JSON list of C-alpha atoms in Angstrom, two decimals:
[
{"chain": "A", "resi": 76, "resn": "UNK", "atom": "CA", "xyz": [109.23, 81.92, 86.38]},
{"chain": "A", "resi": 77, "resn": "UNK", "atom": "CA", "xyz": [106.54, 83.36, 88.68]},
{"chain": "A", "resi": 78, "resn": "UNK", "atom": "CA", "xyz": [106.21, 82.60, 92.24]},
{"chain": "A", "resi": 79, "resn": "UNK", "atom": "CA", "xyz": [102.68, 83.01, 92.13]},
{"chain": "A", "resi": 80, "resn": "UNK", "atom": "CA", "xyz": [100.29, 85.39, 91.87]},
{"chain": "A", "resi": 81, "resn": "UNK", "atom": "CA", "xyz": [99.84, 88.10, 94.97]},
{"chain": "A", "resi": 82, "resn": "UNK", "atom": "CA", "xyz": [96.94, 90.82, 95.16]},
{"chain": "A", "resi": 83, "resn": "UNK", "atom": "CA", "xyz": [97.84, 94.16, 96.67]},
{"chain": "A", "resi": 84, "resn": "UNK", "atom": "CA", "xyz": [95.45, 96.83, 97.89]},
{"chain": "A", "resi": 85, "resn": "UNK", "atom": "CA", "xyz": [96.52, 100.45, 98.18]},
{"chain": "A", "resi": 86, "resn": "UNK", "atom": "CA", "xyz": [99.54, 99.88, 95.51]},
{"chain": "A", "resi": 87, "resn": "UNK", "atom": "CA", "xyz": [99.54, 103.64, 94.52]},
{"chain": "A", "resi": 88, "resn": "UNK", "atom": "CA", "xyz": [100.06, 104.66, 97.72]},
{"chain": "A", "resi": 89, "resn": "UNK", "atom": "CA", "xyz": [103.51, 105.49, 99.19]},
{"chain": "A", "resi": 90, "resn": "UNK", "atom": "CA", "xyz": [104.19, 102.17, 100.70]},
{"chain": "A", "resi": 91, "resn": "UNK", "atom": "CA", "xyz": [101.91, 100.27, 98.21]},
{"chain": "A", "resi": 92, "resn": "UNK", "atom": "CA", "xyz": [104.19, 101.59, 95.23]},
{"chain": "A", "resi": 93, "resn": "UNK", "atom": "CA", "xyz": [107.20, 100.48, 97.06]},
{"chain": "A", "resi": 94, "resn": "UNK", "atom": "CA", "xyz": [105.66, 96.91, 97.77]},
{"chain": "A", "resi": 95, "resn": "UNK", "atom": "CA", "xyz": [104.65, 96.41, 94.22]},
{"chain": "A", "resi": 96, "resn": "UNK", "atom": "CA", "xyz": [108.43, 97.13, 93.17]},
{"chain": "A", "resi": 97, "resn": "UNK", "atom": "CA", "xyz": [109.76, 94.59, 95.55]},
{"chain": "A", "resi": 98, "resn": "UNK", "atom": "CA", "xyz": [107.50, 91.83, 94.88]},
{"chain": "A", "resi": 99, "resn": "UNK", "atom": "CA", "xyz": [108.25, 92.21, 91.30]},
{"chain": "A", "resi": 100, "resn": "UNK", "atom": "CA", "xyz": [111.83, 92.00, 92.17]},
{"chain": "A", "resi": 101, "resn": "UNK", "atom": "CA", "xyz": [111.15, 89.10, 94.18]},
{"chain": "A", "resi": 102, "resn": "UNK", "atom": "CA", "xyz": [109.68, 87.16, 91.20]},
{"chain": "A", "resi": 103, "resn": "UNK", "atom": "CA", "xyz": [105.88, 87.74, 91.92]},
{"chain": "A", "resi": 104, "resn": "UNK", "atom": "CA", "xyz": [103.02, 88.02, 89.68]},
{"chain": "A", "resi": 105, "resn": "UNK", "atom": "CA", "xyz": [101.35, 91.16, 91.03]},
{"chain": "A", "resi": 106, "resn": "UNK", "atom": "CA", "xyz": [97.64, 92.08, 90.61]},
{"chain": "A", "resi": 107, "resn": "UNK", "atom": "CA", "xyz": [96.78, 95.55, 91.95]},
{"chain": "A", "resi": 108, "resn": "UNK", "atom": "CA", "xyz": [93.14, 96.52, 92.87]},
{"chain": "A", "resi": 109, "resn": "UNK", "atom": "CA", "xyz": [93.05, 100.30, 92.20]},
{"chain": "A", "resi": 110, "resn": "UNK", "atom": "CA", "xyz": [90.45, 103.28, 91.96]},
{"chain": "A", "resi": 111, "resn": "UNK", "atom": "CA", "xyz": [91.89, 104.32, 88.48]},
{"chain": "A", "resi": 112, "resn": "UNK", "atom": "CA", "xyz": [93.94, 102.80, 85.85]},
{"chain": "A", "resi": 113, "resn": "UNK", "atom": "CA", "xyz": [97.18, 104.12, 86.95]},
{"chain": "A", "resi": 114, "resn": "UNK", "atom": "CA", "xyz": [100.89, 102.89, 86.31]},
{"chain": "A", "resi": 115, "resn": "UNK", "atom": "CA", "xyz": [103.62, 104.11, 88.44]},
{"chain": "A", "resi": 116, "resn": "UNK", "atom": "CA", "xyz": [106.96, 105.28, 86.55]},
{"chain": "A", "resi": 117, "resn": "UNK", "atom": "CA", "xyz": [108.73, 102.82, 88.89]},
{"chain": "A", "resi": 118, "resn": "UNK", "atom": "CA", "xyz": [106.98, 100.08, 87.40]},
{"chain": "A", "resi": 119, "resn": "UNK", "atom": "CA", "xyz": [107.70, 100.53, 83.75]},
{"chain": "A", "resi": 120, "resn": "UNK", "atom": "CA", "xyz": [108.34, 97.15, 81.97]},
{"chain": "A", "resi": 121, "resn": "UNK", "atom": "CA", "xyz": [106.89, 95.19, 84.82]},
{"chain": "A", "resi": 122, "resn": "UNK", "atom": "CA", "xyz": [103.23, 95.19, 83.95]},
{"chain": "A", "resi": 123, "resn": "UNK", "atom": "CA", "xyz": [101.12, 94.74, 86.85]},
{"chain": "A", "resi": 124, "resn": "UNK", "atom": "CA", "xyz": [97.66, 92.93, 86.21]},
{"chain": "A", "resi": 125, "resn": "UNK", "atom": "CA", "xyz": [95.43, 96.01, 87.20]},
{"chain": "A", "resi": 126, "resn": "UNK", "atom": "CA", "xyz": [91.70, 95.55, 88.59]},
{"chain": "A", "resi": 127, "resn": "UNK", "atom": "CA", "xyz": [89.52, 98.58, 88.60]},
{"chain": "A", "resi": 128, "resn": "UNK", "atom": "CA", "xyz": [87.55, 99.03, 91.62]},
{"chain": "A", "resi": 129, "resn": "UNK", "atom": "CA", "xyz": [87.54, 99.43, 95.46]},
{"chain": "A", "resi": 130, "resn": "UNK", "atom": "CA", "xyz": [87.03, 97.47, 98.31]},
{"chain": "A", "resi": 131, "resn": "UNK", "atom": "CA", "xyz": [83.57, 98.67, 99.00]},
{"chain": "A", "resi": 132, "resn": "UNK", "atom": "CA", "xyz": [82.15, 98.07, 95.41]},
{"chain": "A", "resi": 133, "resn": "UNK", "atom": "CA", "xyz": [79.59, 95.58, 95.18]}
]
């Protein structure tokens, strides 16, 4: 069972990738804001919810 939903910006960066992995390991559902559809190999089988866009998008 999920602890809840958390949104992560910068998830494809150095720290963000590790944060996403840690959140999944702790039982969170993770929603990612990314500029392009990209899945880190470390996330295989974790299935984060990817939202394509940027913080400056209207």
